[in-house]
XYZ file of C-alpha atoms in Angstrom:
366
model
C 7.641 7.019 -1.164
C 7.599 9.768 1.464
C 10.042 11.863 -0.556
C 7.790 11.633 -3.629
C 4.760 12.636 -1.618
C 6.777 15.495 -0.114
C 7.314 16.701 -3.674
C 3.598 16.475 -4.408
C 2.877 18.353 -1.182
C 5.278 21.147 -2.074
C 3.856 21.521 -5.573
C 0.361 21.617 -4.079
C 1.226 24.589 -1.877
C 3.190 26.296 -4.668
C 0.326 25.802 -7.127
C -2.194 27.177 -4.661
C -0.009 30.190 -3.810
C 0.710 31.168 -7.396
C -2.963 30.886 -8.315
C -3.337 34.322 -6.698
C -0.264 35.831 -8.380
C -1.184 38.286 -11.125
C 1.493 37.281 -13.580
C -0.690 36.927 -16.608
C 0.555 34.381 -19.105
C 3.795 34.003 -17.138
C 2.173 32.549 -14.006
C 3.479 29.087 -14.829
C 7.136 30.157 -14.911
C 7.943 30.530 -11.154
C 6.452 27.111 -10.205
C 8.409 25.529 -13.037
C 11.624 27.185 -11.847
C 11.019 26.115 -8.257
C 10.489 22.515 -9.339
C 14.088 22.405 -10.597
C 15.440 22.933 -7.074
C 14.461 19.490 -5.747
C 16.059 17.416 -8.530
C 19.226 19.441 -7.978
C 19.110 18.521 -4.276
C 18.737 14.869 -5.224
C 21.665 15.031 -7.619
C 23.792 16.699 -4.960
C 22.927 13.964 -2.462
C 23.470 10.967 -4.745
C 27.252 10.720 -4.089
C 26.492 10.197 -0.390
C 24.092 7.276 -0.927
C 25.592 3.777 -0.590
C 25.521 1.448 -3.563
C 23.559 -1.786 -3.321
C 25.919 -4.437 -1.915
C 24.344 -7.030 -4.214
C 25.024 -4.883 -7.272
C 28.596 -4.309 -6.106
C 29.125 -8.050 -5.749
C 27.651 -8.599 -9.210
C 30.293 -6.191 -10.501
C 33.088 -7.991 -8.643
C 33.540 -5.133 -6.151
C 33.334 -7.324 -3.061
C 35.412 -5.132 -0.752
C 33.076 -2.174 -1.362
C 30.040 -4.371 -0.817
C 31.501 -5.560 2.479
C 32.087 -1.991 3.669
C 28.500 -1.022 2.807
C 27.107 -3.990 4.743
C 29.296 -3.250 7.756
C 28.038 0.322 7.766
C 24.377 -0.626 7.293
C 24.474 -3.289 10.003
C 26.574 -1.318 12.465
C 25.089 -2.056 15.870
C 26.527 -1.701 19.363
C 24.842 -4.976 20.360
C 26.702 -6.797 17.553
C 30.358 -5.735 17.995
C 31.601 -8.720 15.971
C 29.457 -7.789 12.963
C 28.007 -11.291 12.711
C 24.883 -10.078 10.883
C 26.935 -8.302 8.222
C 29.254 -11.303 7.899
C 26.371 -13.726 7.413
C 24.632 -11.547 4.832
C 27.841 -10.885 2.920
C 28.532 -14.600 2.800
C 25.009 -15.398 1.609
C 25.156 -12.697 -1.077
C 28.518 -13.934 -2.345
C 27.348 -17.538 -2.536
C 24.071 -16.609 -4.222
C 25.677 -14.428 -6.872
C 27.918 -17.314 -7.867
C 24.719 -19.101 -8.914
C 22.970 -16.021 -10.308
C 25.806 -15.434 -12.760
C 25.026 -18.784 -14.363
C 21.303 -18.063 -14.822
C 19.606 -16.478 -17.818
C 18.562 -12.868 -17.398
C 17.174 -11.838 -20.792
C 13.591 -10.722 -21.342
C 13.049 -13.872 -23.396
C 14.277 -16.013 -20.502
C 11.836 -14.265 -18.153
C 8.997 -15.088 -20.534
C 10.029 -18.699 -21.152
C 10.819 -19.817 -17.588
C 7.568 -20.513 -15.657
C 8.767 -19.259 -12.260
C 10.166 -16.048 -13.752
C 7.021 -15.578 -15.818
C 4.929 -15.928 -12.672
C 7.003 -13.230 -10.981
C 6.559 -10.965 -13.988
C 2.785 -11.439 -13.824
C 2.850 -10.710 -10.089
C 4.697 -7.459 -10.764
C 2.228 -6.422 -13.453
C -0.739 -7.491 -11.344
C 0.445 -5.742 -8.182
C 1.017 -2.405 -9.892
C -2.159 -2.632 -11.993
C -4.314 -3.455 -8.949
C -2.797 -0.622 -6.927
C -3.493 1.844 -9.734
C -7.110 0.651 -9.876
C -7.396 2.263 -6.451
C -8.093 5.494 -8.320
C -5.268 7.510 -6.789
C -4.133 8.854 -10.173
C -7.555 10.256 -10.942
C -7.982 11.817 -7.505
C -4.491 13.293 -7.456
C -4.338 14.638 -11.008
C -7.978 15.579 -11.565
C -8.812 16.851 -8.101
C -9.941 20.276 -9.377
C -12.143 18.561 -11.999
C -13.759 16.401 -9.338
C -14.389 19.358 -7.066
C -15.773 21.405 -9.924
C -18.210 18.550 -10.459
C -19.179 18.896 -6.812
C -19.954 22.557 -7.375
C -16.923 24.248 -5.803
C -15.576 27.571 -7.053
C -12.117 27.657 -8.719
C -10.464 28.753 -5.465
C -12.159 25.976 -3.540
C -11.112 23.516 -6.220
C -7.589 24.195 -5.011
C -8.809 24.600 -1.431
C -10.505 21.266 -0.684
C -12.691 22.222 2.294
C -13.078 19.218 4.536
C -12.932 21.711 7.345
C -12.106 25.346 7.758
C -8.802 26.365 6.148
C -8.045 22.904 4.671
C -6.863 22.914 1.064
C -5.505 20.829 -1.809
C -2.055 21.005 -0.344
C -3.635 19.785 2.894
C -4.712 16.579 1.118
C -1.152 16.073 -0.085
C 0.267 17.013 3.303
C -2.074 14.457 4.836
C -0.737 11.917 2.325
C 2.805 12.718 3.451
C 1.774 12.040 7.029
C 0.353 8.664 6.051
C 3.581 7.802 4.207
C 5.580 8.578 7.344
C 3.386 6.225 9.375
C 3.696 3.373 6.866
C 7.303 2.275 7.705
C 6.236 1.474 11.272
C 3.483 -0.882 10.073
C 4.620 -2.437 6.808
C 6.740 -5.211 8.369
C 4.058 -6.247 10.855
C 1.771 -7.932 8.327
C 2.073 -10.317 5.349
C 2.906 -8.249 2.270
C 0.040 -9.287 -0.070
C -2.605 -9.114 2.651
C -1.340 -5.709 3.752
C -1.544 -4.379 0.183
C -4.896 -6.104 -0.432
C -6.319 -4.519 2.735
C -5.262 -1.123 1.409
C -6.807 -1.765 -1.997
C -10.105 -2.949 -0.527
C -10.127 0.031 1.840
C -9.713 2.369 -1.128
C -12.539 0.556 -2.908
C -14.804 1.026 0.121
C -14.208 4.779 0.098
C -14.829 4.974 -3.656
C -18.109 3.076 -3.220
C -19.249 5.630 -0.653
C -18.007 8.459 -2.886
C -19.903 7.109 -5.904
C -23.087 6.746 -3.852
C -22.827 10.308 -2.522
C -22.170 11.790 -5.961
C -25.014 9.794 -7.551
C -27.490 10.737 -4.817
C -26.651 14.303 -3.881
C -24.719 15.776 -6.804
C -26.009 14.401 -10.098
C -29.672 13.880 -9.210
C -30.279 17.152 -7.403
C -29.077 20.708 -7.214
C -25.907 21.112 -5.220
C -27.475 22.482 -2.046
C -26.670 19.776 0.505
C -23.501 21.140 2.075
C -23.113 18.161 4.405
C -23.188 15.749 1.473
C -20.571 17.791 -0.381
C -18.301 17.803 2.656
C -18.800 14.049 2.998
C -17.691 13.645 -0.630
C -14.516 15.551 0.136
C -13.983 13.687 3.414
C -13.995 10.379 1.529
C -10.915 11.476 -0.393
C -9.102 11.997 2.897
C -10.266 8.613 4.203
C -9.071 7.144 0.898
C -5.585 8.513 1.564
C -5.369 6.659 4.878
C -5.567 3.332 3.058
C -3.464 4.357 0.061
C -0.726 6.243 1.890
C -0.211 3.641 4.600
C -0.755 0.383 2.716
C -0.056 0.950 -0.995
C 2.093 3.903 -1.921
C 5.479 2.501 -0.945
C 4.667 -1.125 -0.182
C 3.996 -2.019 -3.817
C 7.599 -1.117 -4.695
C 8.968 -3.072 -1.727
C 7.047 -6.108 -2.938
C 8.412 -5.684 -6.464
C 11.981 -5.639 -5.189
C 11.440 -8.736 -3.053
C 9.759 -10.911 -5.693
C 12.636 -10.897 -8.191
C 16.129 -12.381 -7.763
C 19.155 -10.123 -8.019
C 20.091 -10.923 -11.614
C 16.658 -9.897 -13.006
C 15.495 -7.486 -10.296
C 16.139 -4.385 -12.416
C 14.054 -5.803 -15.270
C 11.300 -6.838 -12.874
C 11.000 -3.419 -11.259
C 11.144 -1.850 -14.712
C 8.192 -4.043 -15.702
C 6.211 -2.882 -12.664
C 6.956 0.796 -13.230
C 6.074 0.419 -16.917
C 2.711 -0.990 -15.829
C 2.147 2.072 -13.650
C 2.989 4.324 -16.598
C 0.574 2.402 -18.819
C -2.171 2.728 -16.198
C -1.388 6.456 -16.069
C -2.376 6.680 -19.723
C -5.514 4.569 -19.289
C -6.955 6.424 -16.302
C -5.776 9.975 -16.937
C -6.768 10.081 -20.590
C -10.213 8.636 -19.967
C -11.135 10.477 -16.740
C -12.067 13.952 -18.102
C -14.393 12.567 -20.767
C -15.755 9.808 -18.537
C -16.793 12.172 -15.742
C -18.679 14.284 -18.285
C -20.299 11.389 -20.172
C -21.044 8.826 -17.455
C -20.491 10.778 -14.234
C -20.416 8.700 -11.043
C -20.466 5.455 -13.016
C -16.818 6.023 -13.889
C -15.994 5.116 -10.313
C -17.286 1.625 -11.105
C -14.493 1.247 -13.661
C -12.079 1.423 -10.719
C -14.212 -0.266 -8.056
C -14.921 -3.491 -9.950
C -11.379 -4.434 -11.073
C -9.880 -3.035 -7.868
C -12.129 -5.182 -5.671
C -11.517 -8.316 -7.728
C -7.790 -7.623 -7.732
C -7.693 -7.019 -3.971
C -9.447 -10.323 -3.258
C -7.132 -12.209 -5.648
C -4.086 -10.627 -4.041
C -5.284 -11.582 -0.552
C -5.814 -15.232 -1.555
C -3.226 -16.054 -4.210
C -0.192 -13.739 -3.962
C 2.847 -15.184 -2.096
C 4.208 -13.472 0.993
C 7.837 -12.279 0.940
C 7.983 -10.560 4.331
C 11.062 -11.472 6.335
C 12.505 -13.752 3.655
C 16.088 -12.901 2.592
C 16.257 -11.874 -1.055
C 18.599 -14.784 -1.707
C 15.936 -17.261 -0.543
C 12.811 -15.932 -2.283
C 13.400 -18.289 -5.217
C 12.329 -21.207 -3.022
C 8.722 -19.984 -2.731
C 8.491 -19.957 -6.536
C 9.687 -23.549 -6.905
C 13.332 -22.679 -7.613
C 14.873 -24.156 -4.455
C 17.790 -25.414 -6.574
C 18.716 -21.770 -7.255
C 19.172 -20.971 -3.546
C 22.873 -21.236 -2.664
C 22.501 -21.300 1.109
C 19.772 -20.542 3.624
C 20.215 -18.018 6.400
C 19.443 -20.657 9.034
C 22.451 -22.702 7.861
C 24.975 -19.896 8.348
C 27.145 -19.638 11.447
C 29.785 -17.035 12.236
C 32.783 -17.579 14.510
C 32.972 -14.327 16.540
C 36.675 -14.874 17.238
C 38.027 -15.468 13.733
C 35.147 -13.862 11.796
C 35.018 -17.095 9.787
C 31.669 -17.916 8.197
C 30.448 -21.528 8.241
C 27.719 -23.259 6.287
C 25.976 -26.205 7.923
C 24.392 -27.301 4.645
C 23.827 -31.086 4.532
C 25.273 -31.505 8.009
C 28.776 -30.406 7.020
C 30.663 -27.358 8.221
C 33.418 -25.861 6.189
C 35.029 -22.435 6.267
C 33.739 -20.759 3.123
C 34.763 -17.172 3.558
C 36.421 -14.850 6.020
C 35.352 -11.307 6.598
C 38.197 -8.811 6.662
C 39.264 -7.569 10.065
C 37.031 -4.808 11.377
């Protein structure tokens, strides 16, 4: 998610800069024009991105899938490409089974294990959005106006001298860059749950500060106001490192190849639905109920974080072809990674399933 946050960071600086431009009713035009540049860069770079080897195998394009795997697993310590050979073999065997399985939306609803995965996808995304990040990110100026800041300071969030709204987003980018070094060190659901509960802790402190120093008294306590702002930066530590990208990794790992696109679509649709819920209600809620609106995020977020910590299955380190086993679908797993052996001389791939070894596939010469 670092690239997404980089986009948010750029728009934060652009928005702040053009706030001072005297363009009248046309002030919105340059930022809108600049925003077109980044999608064009993405479109220009798409031809250079490798296709998913699993998707290529699903389409019968095995040779292309093999080349992608060889490139991705290229390693001087593995000159015989045994890792790529084993994964290619496992993918091929698994897709033979996947092609025989139902993949319709109705099948996802009717089959208990698929239905459980769908609920996990919905639950993961809904819980992460209860963190309150949408409200903080999209209604930052509204929140800071509530704290008594001037319009310039609403764009210039002053945790310290010269720190601004773009600084909050730049800080978020920094947290996203740290996340890849930590995400594979902890169980997925506990890692996400820790992030959610951390966000809830910061919102609890934020709600207490707003209730005590903002809504019940004149805004004269500068230290309290700065503490309110600081909590949003502390919030970003938990969200940027633990939630922002990890929720999408978890979505991709929960679903098998033949329904993965539908599963991720379900998760993203949940995020979009939560967008509507939080962003439509926030402006009115902050006016009508003030700090109590934070409770609408704190209560479900805390419950969701605890449930995720206790009940959600861990997918870290499990090959995508083997995840079905943790959902009770062991019969849908073609072969386990531990059963695969590769002959470094002939590049032949063996399966030791049920104590037998037979040559199942040969990688092309490399």
